[in-house]
Short mmCIF file of C-alpha atoms in Angstrom, two decimals:
data_model
loop_
_atom_site.label_atom_id
_atom_site.label_comp_id
_atom_site.label_asym_id
_atom_site.label_seq_id
_atom_site.Cartn_x
_atom_site.Cartn_y
_atom_site.Cartn_z
CA MET A 15 166.56 49.91 -146.65
CA VAL A 16 167.87 49.11 -143.50
CA CYS A 17 166.41 45.64 -143.04
CA ALA A 18 167.51 44.67 -146.61
CA THR A 19 171.12 45.60 -145.65
CA ALA A 20 170.42 43.48 -141.92
CA LEU A 21 169.14 40.18 -144.21
CA PHE A 22 171.69 40.53 -146.29
CA ALA A 23 174.37 40.28 -143.43
CA ALA A 24 172.48 38.03 -142.15
CA GLU A 25 173.14 35.60 -145.01
CA GLU A 26 176.25 36.20 -145.58
CA LYS A 27 177.12 35.32 -141.43
CA LYS A 28 175.45 32.12 -142.73
CA GLU A 29 177.85 31.30 -146.05
CA PRO A 30 179.83 27.94 -145.25
CA ALA A 31 183.57 28.08 -144.94
CA PRO A 32 185.42 27.73 -147.66
CA LYS A 33 186.30 24.20 -148.22
CA GLU A 34 190.29 25.06 -147.63
CA SER A 35 189.83 26.35 -144.43
CA LYS A 36 190.01 22.02 -143.14
CA ASP A 37 192.47 20.44 -142.61
CA ASN A 38 193.01 17.19 -145.15
CA ILE A 39 195.47 15.18 -144.29
CA SER A 40 196.27 11.50 -145.91
CA THR A 41 198.07 8.40 -143.36
CA THR A 42 199.63 5.89 -145.23
CA THR A 43 202.20 3.39 -144.06
CA HIS A 44 205.33 2.21 -145.84
CA SER A 45 208.60 0.40 -145.31
CA ILE A 46 212.13 0.80 -147.36
CA LYS A 47 215.50 -1.34 -146.67
CA ILE A 48 218.65 1.13 -145.15
CA GLY A 49 222.00 -0.93 -144.93
CA ALA A 50 221.25 -4.15 -143.50
CA ASP A 51 217.80 -2.40 -141.58
CA THR A 52 214.12 -2.38 -142.92
CA ILE A 53 212.80 0.57 -141.73
CA ASN A 54 208.71 0.85 -141.20
CA TYR A 55 207.59 4.70 -141.40
CA THR A 56 204.65 6.39 -141.83
CA ALA A 57 203.63 8.98 -144.13
CA ARG A 58 201.46 11.95 -143.77
CA ALA A 59 200.61 14.00 -146.79
CA GLY A 60 197.80 16.91 -146.65
CA THR A 61 197.20 20.53 -145.84
CA MET A 62 197.08 22.27 -142.61
CA VAL A 63 195.03 25.12 -142.10
CA MET A 64 196.52 28.31 -140.16
CA LYS A 65 194.91 30.66 -138.27
CA ASP A 66 194.48 34.07 -136.41
CA GLU A 67 193.94 34.26 -132.48
CA ASP A 68 190.71 34.78 -134.02
CA GLY A 69 189.74 31.40 -135.58
CA ASN A 70 189.98 33.19 -139.20
CA PRO A 71 192.13 30.41 -141.55
CA LYS A 72 195.00 32.49 -143.06
CA ALA A 73 196.85 29.63 -144.99
CA SER A 74 196.17 25.99 -145.59
CA VAL A 75 200.21 24.34 -145.96
CA PHE A 76 200.59 21.68 -147.27
CA PHE A 77 203.11 18.84 -145.98
CA VAL A 78 204.91 15.92 -146.39
CA ALA A 79 205.39 14.01 -143.12
CA TYR A 80 207.67 10.71 -142.55
CA THR A 81 207.85 9.24 -138.79
CA ARG A 82 209.83 6.32 -137.86
CA ASP A 83 207.39 3.51 -136.04
CA GLY A 84 207.84 2.27 -133.03
CA ALA A 85 210.17 5.46 -132.58
CA ASP A 86 210.05 7.34 -129.08
CA ALA A 87 208.31 10.26 -130.12
CA ALA A 88 210.00 12.59 -127.43
CA LYS A 89 213.18 11.18 -128.35
CA ARG A 90 213.54 11.24 -131.75
CA PRO A 91 214.81 13.56 -133.82
CA VAL A 92 212.53 15.82 -136.42
CA THR A 93 214.01 17.57 -139.56
CA PHE A 94 212.05 20.36 -141.12
CA SER A 95 213.15 20.94 -145.23
CA PHE A 96 212.53 23.41 -147.63
CA ASN A 97 213.44 24.68 -151.20
CA GLY A 98 214.12 27.77 -151.91
CA GLY A 99 213.00 30.03 -154.70
CA PRO A 100 211.89 32.37 -153.85
CA GLY A 101 209.13 30.35 -155.11
CA SER A 102 210.32 26.41 -154.97
CA SER A 103 208.61 23.96 -153.83
CA SER A 104 209.98 21.41 -151.21
CA VAL A 105 210.19 18.40 -153.82
CA TRP A 106 214.15 18.96 -154.15
CA LEU A 107 215.31 17.90 -150.87
CA HIS A 108 212.06 15.59 -150.90
CA MET A 109 212.28 13.70 -153.77
CA GLY A 110 215.85 14.12 -154.57
CA CYS A 111 218.20 14.23 -151.73
CA LEU A 112 216.02 13.46 -148.41
CA GLY A 113 212.95 11.62 -148.46
CA PRO A 114 212.59 7.78 -148.41
CA LYS A 115 211.58 7.40 -152.00
CA ARG A 116 213.77 9.64 -154.95
CA VAL A 117 213.69 9.92 -158.58
CA ALA A 118 215.50 7.31 -160.79
CA TYR A 119 218.06 9.53 -163.07
CA GLY A 120 219.64 8.73 -166.38
CA ASP A 121 223.10 8.18 -164.20
CA ASP A 122 224.99 9.09 -161.84
CA GLU A 123 225.38 13.12 -162.70
CA GLY A 124 221.61 13.48 -162.53
CA HIS A 125 220.82 13.67 -166.18
CA ALA A 126 216.58 12.70 -166.64
CA ALA A 127 216.04 9.10 -168.13
CA PRO A 128 213.78 8.69 -170.91
CA PRO A 129 209.94 9.76 -169.82
CA PRO A 130 207.52 8.47 -168.60
CA SER A 131 210.07 8.83 -164.96
CA HIS A 132 210.03 6.33 -162.23
CA LEU A 133 211.07 6.31 -158.19
CA VAL A 134 213.05 3.98 -156.50
CA ASP A 135 214.28 3.82 -152.93
CA ASN A 136 216.79 6.40 -151.57
CA GLU A 137 219.02 4.53 -150.10
CA ALA A 138 220.69 8.28 -149.17
CA THR A 139 217.99 8.92 -146.77
CA ILE A 140 217.94 10.82 -143.83
CA LEU A 141 215.09 8.59 -142.20
CA ASP A 142 216.95 6.13 -140.34
CA VAL A 143 218.19 8.83 -138.00
CA THR A 144 215.53 11.49 -137.87
CA ASP A 145 211.52 12.01 -138.96
CA LEU A 146 211.56 14.01 -141.80
CA VAL A 147 208.60 17.57 -142.48
CA PHE A 148 208.94 18.82 -145.99
CA ILE A 149 207.31 21.94 -146.07
CA ASP A 150 205.74 24.01 -148.97
CA PRO A 151 206.10 28.02 -148.37
CA ILE A 152 202.72 29.46 -149.21
CA THR A 153 201.30 29.30 -152.97
CA THR A 154 204.44 26.91 -153.49
CA GLY A 155 203.69 23.17 -153.94
CA TYR A 156 199.63 23.08 -153.14
CA SER A 157 199.83 25.29 -150.23
CA ARG A 158 197.58 28.64 -150.91
CA ALA A 159 196.71 31.79 -148.87
CA ILE A 160 193.05 32.03 -147.05
CA PRO A 161 191.68 33.42 -149.60
CA VAL A 162 193.85 33.30 -152.14
CA LYS A 163 194.12 37.27 -153.22
CA GLU A 164 196.07 38.20 -149.92
CA ASP A 165 199.00 35.75 -151.01
CA THR A 166 201.23 38.83 -151.18
CA LYS A 167 201.55 39.46 -147.72
CA TYR A 168 203.58 35.77 -147.55
CA HIS A 169 205.42 36.93 -150.72
CA GLY A 170 208.33 38.50 -148.94
CA PHE A 171 211.17 37.91 -146.34
CA GLU A 172 209.58 38.98 -143.55
CA GLY A 173 206.22 37.53 -144.01
CA ASP A 174 207.64 34.17 -145.36
CA LEU A 175 209.61 33.85 -142.40
CA ASP A 176 206.81 34.30 -139.98
CA SER A 177 204.69 31.68 -142.03
CA VAL A 178 206.80 28.61 -142.21
CA GLY A 179 207.48 29.51 -138.04
CA GLU A 180 204.51 29.21 -137.18
CA PHE A 181 203.81 25.97 -139.24
CA ILE A 182 206.78 24.78 -137.82
CA ARG A 183 205.53 25.62 -134.22
CA LEU A 184 201.77 24.26 -135.58
CA TRP A 185 203.35 21.02 -136.41
CA THR A 186 205.26 20.66 -133.23
CA THR A 187 202.54 21.45 -131.25
CA ARG A 188 199.71 18.79 -132.85
CA ASN A 189 202.00 16.32 -133.07
CA ASN A 190 203.66 16.42 -130.07
CA ARG A 191 207.20 17.40 -130.58
CA TRP A 192 208.46 19.94 -128.54
CA SER A 193 210.62 18.17 -126.79
CA SER A 194 212.05 16.34 -129.15
CA PRO A 195 215.47 17.32 -131.10
CA LYS A 196 214.77 19.64 -133.66
CA PHE A 197 216.95 20.39 -137.54
CA LEU A 198 216.22 22.63 -139.89
CA ALA A 199 217.05 21.68 -143.84
CA GLY A 200 217.32 24.50 -146.25
CA GLU A 201 218.44 24.77 -150.01
CA SER A 202 219.52 27.91 -151.60
CA TYR A 203 216.88 30.47 -150.82
CA GLY A 204 215.68 27.85 -148.56
CA THR A 205 219.02 28.44 -146.45
CA THR A 206 218.32 32.38 -146.03
CA ARG A 207 214.73 30.79 -144.90
CA ALA A 208 216.75 28.55 -142.27
CA ALA A 209 219.24 31.17 -141.39
CA GLY A 210 216.74 33.38 -140.44
CA LEU A 211 214.40 30.64 -138.96
CA SER A 212 217.05 30.37 -136.43
CA GLY A 213 216.43 33.77 -135.09
CA TRP A 214 212.56 33.54 -135.53
CA LEU A 215 212.22 30.76 -134.01
CA GLN A 216 214.41 30.84 -131.06
CA ASP A 217 212.67 33.82 -130.26
CA HIS A 218 209.48 31.61 -129.70
CA GLY A 219 211.11 29.10 -127.80
CA ILE A 220 211.96 26.95 -130.17
CA PHE A 221 215.41 26.22 -129.73
CA PRO A 222 217.20 23.97 -132.95
CA ASN A 223 219.84 21.76 -132.40
CA GLY A 224 220.94 21.49 -135.94
CA ILE A 225 220.79 23.35 -139.34
CA ILE A 226 221.63 21.72 -142.38
CA LEU A 227 222.88 24.58 -145.45
CA ILE A 228 222.88 22.81 -148.52
CA SER A 229 223.81 25.78 -151.84
CA SER A 230 224.08 28.47 -149.20
CA ILE A 231 223.10 32.13 -149.64
CA LEU A 232 223.33 34.12 -146.79
CA ASN A 233 224.49 37.25 -147.66
CA PHE A 234 223.56 38.37 -151.09
CA GLN A 235 225.94 41.03 -151.60
CA THR A 236 228.17 37.42 -153.09
CA ALA A 237 225.69 37.13 -155.45
CA ARG A 238 223.91 40.29 -157.09
CA PHE A 239 226.30 41.56 -160.39
CA GLU A 240 225.50 45.34 -159.83
CA THR A 241 227.77 48.46 -160.20
CA GLY A 242 229.54 48.92 -157.21
CA ASN A 243 229.42 45.49 -156.47
CA ASP A 244 232.66 43.82 -156.99
CA LEU A 245 232.23 40.79 -155.16
CA PRO A 246 230.68 38.41 -156.72
CA TYR A 247 233.23 38.47 -159.64
CA GLU A 248 235.92 37.18 -157.33
CA LEU A 249 233.95 34.97 -155.53
CA PHE A 250 231.86 33.45 -158.85
CA LEU A 251 235.61 32.81 -160.26
CA PRO A 252 236.38 29.29 -158.63
CA THR A 253 233.27 28.16 -159.65
CA TYR A 254 233.77 29.19 -163.56
CA THR A 255 237.25 27.45 -163.18
CA ALA A 256 235.75 24.07 -161.75
CA ILE A 257 232.87 24.63 -164.67
CA ALA A 258 236.06 25.06 -167.35
CA TRP A 259 238.19 21.86 -165.88
CA TYR A 260 234.94 19.61 -166.21
CA HIS A 261 234.33 21.03 -170.30
CA HIS A 262 238.34 20.48 -170.58
CA LYS A 263 238.46 24.50 -171.28
CA LEU A 264 241.85 25.20 -168.86
CA PRO A 265 245.18 25.07 -169.93
CA ALA A 266 246.98 22.07 -170.05
CA ASP A 267 248.95 22.70 -166.43
CA LEU A 268 245.40 23.25 -164.97
CA GLN A 269 243.38 20.40 -166.61
CA SER A 270 246.04 17.71 -164.97
CA LYS A 271 244.92 18.95 -161.72
CA SER A 272 242.06 17.69 -159.27
CA ILE A 273 239.06 19.29 -158.93
CA ALA A 274 240.22 20.22 -155.49
CA ASP A 275 243.33 21.68 -156.32
CA VAL A 276 242.29 23.68 -159.39
CA THR A 277 239.89 24.91 -157.78
CA SER A 278 241.18 25.75 -154.24
CA GLU A 279 244.37 27.63 -156.83
CA ALA A 280 241.81 29.85 -158.29
CA GLU A 281 240.39 30.89 -155.14
CA GLN A 282 243.33 32.02 -154.00
CA PHE A 283 244.10 34.22 -157.00
CA ALA A 284 240.03 35.17 -156.96
CA ILE A 285 240.41 36.87 -153.03
CA GLY A 286 244.44 38.04 -153.48
CA PRO A 287 245.51 39.55 -157.08
CA TYR A 288 242.24 39.64 -158.62
CA ALA A 289 240.13 41.19 -155.65
CA SER A 290 242.79 43.72 -154.73
CA ALA A 291 242.64 44.78 -159.17
CA LEU A 292 239.12 45.29 -158.70
CA MET A 293 239.39 47.32 -156.06
CA ARG A 294 242.08 49.60 -157.67
CA GLY A 295 240.02 50.18 -161.25
CA ASP A 296 241.21 52.46 -163.66
CA ALA A 297 244.22 53.01 -161.65
CA LEU A 298 245.70 49.67 -162.77
CA THR A 299 248.48 50.20 -165.48
CA ASP A 300 247.74 48.87 -169.06
CA ALA A 301 250.67 46.46 -168.15
CA GLU A 302 248.63 45.07 -165.13
CA LYS A 303 245.19 45.52 -166.62
CA ASN A 304 246.67 42.83 -169.48
CA GLU A 305 248.20 40.29 -166.57
CA ILE A 306 245.15 40.28 -165.07
CA THR A 307 243.35 39.58 -168.15
CA GLN A 308 245.56 37.04 -168.96
CA LYS A 309 245.26 35.29 -165.27
CA VAL A 310 240.95 35.55 -165.39
CA ALA A 311 241.40 34.12 -169.56
CA ARG A 312 243.49 30.79 -167.43
CA TYR A 313 241.29 29.98 -164.79
CA THR A 314 238.03 30.80 -166.66
CA GLY A 315 238.59 28.86 -170.44
CA LEU A 316 237.55 32.40 -171.96
CA ARG A 317 239.01 34.14 -174.67
CA PRO A 318 241.30 37.08 -173.20
CA GLU A 319 240.13 39.18 -175.76
CA TYR A 320 236.55 38.29 -174.11
CA VAL A 321 238.00 38.72 -170.72
CA ALA A 322 239.49 42.13 -171.69
CA GLU A 323 236.02 43.20 -173.50
CA SER A 324 234.32 42.61 -170.19
CA ASN A 325 236.94 44.61 -168.08
CA ASN A 326 238.00 41.55 -166.64
CA ARG A 327 234.84 41.14 -165.07
CA ILE A 328 232.71 37.84 -166.57
CA ARG A 329 228.75 37.77 -165.09
CA ILE A 330 227.49 34.28 -164.52
CA ASP A 331 225.07 34.66 -167.45
CA ARG A 332 227.97 35.54 -169.59
CA PHE A 333 230.37 32.91 -168.68
CA ASP A 334 227.28 30.30 -169.34
CA LYS A 335 226.67 31.63 -173.24
CA GLU A 336 230.47 32.20 -173.47
CA LEU A 337 232.51 28.66 -172.58
CA LEU A 338 231.43 26.62 -174.85
CA ARG A 339 229.88 29.25 -177.57
CA ASP A 340 232.60 28.15 -180.40
CA ARG A 341 230.63 24.44 -179.89
CA ARG A 342 227.26 26.17 -180.29
CA ARG A 343 226.55 25.48 -176.47
CA THR A 344 225.72 26.64 -173.12
CA VAL A 345 226.19 25.42 -170.05
CA GLY A 346 223.11 25.75 -166.97
CA ARG A 347 223.56 27.81 -164.16
CA TYR A 348 222.04 25.08 -161.44
CA ASP A 349 224.87 22.75 -162.45
CA GLY A 350 227.21 23.85 -164.98
CA ARG A 351 228.51 20.28 -165.73
CA PHE A 352 224.65 20.25 -167.78
CA ILE A 353 224.86 21.51 -171.90
CA GLY A 354 222.43 23.15 -173.71
CA ILE A 355 222.11 24.40 -177.31
CA ASP A 356 220.28 27.84 -177.92
CA ARG A 357 218.83 29.47 -181.17
CA ASP A 358 221.11 31.73 -181.01
CA ALA A 359 224.80 31.10 -180.76
CA ALA A 360 225.70 34.75 -180.91
CA GLY A 361 223.34 35.81 -178.26
CA GLU A 362 223.86 37.40 -174.63
CA ARG A 363 222.74 34.70 -172.72
CA ASN A 364 220.82 31.60 -172.46
CA GLU A 365 217.57 31.05 -173.19
CA SER A 366 216.78 28.93 -171.38
CA ASP A 367 218.82 26.35 -167.94
CA PRO A 368 219.39 23.34 -169.20
CA SER A 369 220.19 22.19 -165.96
CA TYR A 370 217.01 23.05 -164.67
CA SER A 371 215.12 21.57 -168.19
CA ALA A 372 217.03 18.01 -166.74
CA VAL A 373 214.62 17.85 -163.48
CA HIS A 374 211.82 19.85 -164.05
CA GLY A 375 210.07 17.62 -166.09
CA ALA A 376 210.83 14.24 -164.53
CA PHE A 377 210.13 15.77 -160.97
CA THR A 378 206.68 17.79 -161.42
CA ALA A 379 205.44 14.10 -163.48
CA VAL A 380 207.09 11.90 -160.65
CA PHE A 381 205.45 14.06 -157.60
CA ASN A 382 202.31 14.15 -159.23
CA ASP A 383 202.09 10.49 -159.61
CA TYR A 384 203.61 9.57 -156.12
CA VAL A 385 201.23 11.99 -154.19
CA ARG A 386 198.08 10.42 -155.28
CA ARG A 387 199.07 7.08 -156.19
CA GLU A 388 201.29 6.40 -152.65
CA LEU A 389 200.15 9.09 -150.50
CA LYS A 390 196.62 8.87 -151.68
CA PHE A 391 195.99 12.86 -151.48
CA GLU A 392 193.93 14.09 -153.69
CA SER A 393 193.64 18.18 -155.05
CA ASP A 394 192.94 19.51 -158.49
CA LEU A 395 194.77 22.41 -158.13
CA PRO A 396 198.92 22.79 -159.76
CA TYR A 397 201.38 21.17 -157.79
CA GLU A 398 203.55 24.68 -158.31
CA ILE A 399 207.31 22.88 -158.38
CA LEU A 400 209.04 26.52 -159.18
CA THR A 401 206.93 29.13 -159.52
CA SER A 402 206.74 33.17 -160.36
CA ARG A 403 203.50 33.61 -158.86
CA VAL A 404 205.63 34.87 -155.16
CA ARG A 405 206.99 37.84 -157.27
CA PRO A 406 207.64 40.67 -157.08
CA TRP A 407 209.39 39.05 -153.60
CA SER A 408 209.68 41.60 -150.53
CA TYR A 409 212.37 42.23 -148.89
CA ASP A 410 211.03 45.40 -147.45
CA LYS A 411 212.96 46.58 -144.31
CA TYR A 412 216.06 45.52 -146.24
CA GLU A 413 215.60 47.54 -149.19
CA ASN A 414 218.42 49.65 -150.89
CA ARG A 415 220.78 47.64 -148.66
CA TYR A 416 221.52 43.36 -149.34
CA LEU A 417 219.54 41.14 -147.47
CA ASP A 418 222.26 39.58 -144.83
CA VAL A 419 220.93 36.95 -142.49
CA SER A 420 224.38 35.74 -141.29
CA GLU A 421 224.63 37.82 -138.57
CA THR A 422 220.93 35.94 -137.06
CA LEU A 423 222.63 32.75 -137.55
CA ARG A 424 225.73 34.00 -135.60
CA ASP A 425 223.56 35.64 -133.18
CA ALA A 426 221.58 32.32 -132.73
CA MET A 427 224.30 30.58 -132.17
CA THR A 428 225.94 32.73 -129.33
CA GLU A 429 222.34 32.45 -127.62
CA ASN A 430 222.04 28.42 -128.31
CA GLN A 431 225.54 27.27 -127.78
CA TYR A 432 224.39 23.54 -128.49
CA LEU A 433 223.38 24.70 -132.40
CA HIS A 434 225.86 23.45 -134.68
CA VAL A 435 225.19 24.28 -138.46
CA TYR A 436 226.42 21.72 -141.41
CA VAL A 437 227.38 23.33 -144.43
CA ALA A 438 227.19 22.33 -148.28
CA ASN A 439 228.19 23.65 -151.51
CA GLY A 440 228.45 22.03 -155.23
CA TYR A 441 231.51 22.61 -157.32
CA TYR A 442 229.34 23.41 -160.13
CA ASP A 443 226.93 25.50 -158.61
CA LEU A 444 226.69 28.95 -160.35
CA ALA A 445 223.26 29.80 -158.60
CA THR A 446 225.24 29.85 -154.58
CA PRO A 447 228.74 29.14 -156.11
CA PHE A 448 230.86 27.88 -152.74
CA ALA A 449 233.76 30.63 -151.94
CA ALA A 450 230.74 32.99 -151.71
CA THR A 451 229.73 30.85 -148.94
CA LYS A 452 232.84 30.13 -147.49
CA TYR A 453 233.62 34.35 -147.77
CA THR A 454 230.29 34.80 -145.29
CA PHE A 455 231.25 31.77 -142.67
CA ALA A 456 234.64 33.32 -142.58
CA ARG A 457 233.16 36.60 -141.21
CA ALA A 458 231.14 35.24 -138.70
#
């Protein structure tokens, strides 16, 4: 029995390492014309294996890096980019905003073109001023834990920070970029990750020069519609106004204003009389409640009766369903300009998000073609665009309180006086409303 056990153990040791424990990177060369300049660049797409200090593989992380040819790598800036979710790959910023190629849309507002979708050169890429590294967090894109069954250790705020931060450190080391100016660019939950990384990286001796926050959410209290938390009702209202304005659902005097002016007026109401009224609750007189009801209806385009039945508190899912109910239509969460059609017009919430439907198929098809045809990287794994495989997402030490990484970012900026932050939000974004971002940064 002892000999058999020893033999079995010896055989186990002879088993080859899993194939995903080796780096698999494809290198190709390209060019793009930006303005009057033609930029030659090298693309590296593939998986890089992260190991523990004993040399055991922990995860295989997929990335696409674009570096400008002929540039001095010691001085050339590099931007590490990722999206959010949690559960999102980096495809949205990669193929829709920052990278040298982008998905061709059907119109200027981003509606999908008829399939099959195709790519065009991205005239708005920032490759002229910075190298770009797009990172897919573990279980998104082609990134996987090793072994896969241990992926849950990366499905949480702390594990995600550690793995993405470690990838940035490793890529920086292997590519001799420690002396390069470094930037982070995150979107949605990616802004949560970016703010968290500002502390993680500096704790590990990597001091970023700047952070780009697109569609920010740093303080989760601003976006959780829960009993006892009135903050989202106030901070979402100006975005409701923007979307109602776009769909011509506001009173004529508001409809005639510019988007900037009408949302500014709604914001002043939201953070002033509306916030005060929500705080007072049932202490309001019937006349005061009715006055607030009429104003909420005025700034949201909803029926006063519906606002009153909702106790003057309009949740995002109800707004999406109610605004165009008279037309049997719904509006999008990621972008409220997009219109959907539900089977049941009397329901409480959307059956799907039309703004996600407009991009999901196009981005999926285009990336899967692009990564093989032009970047020459091949994998039989499904490229997880936006996956639920990361759920449940763990907030661990933040349980029983709201996650808030704005203090991490403030502390990082205090420690690193050269750290600059650029913040961008959209008027029609109901996932990360602009008033919530302004509220968060007003307290930094």
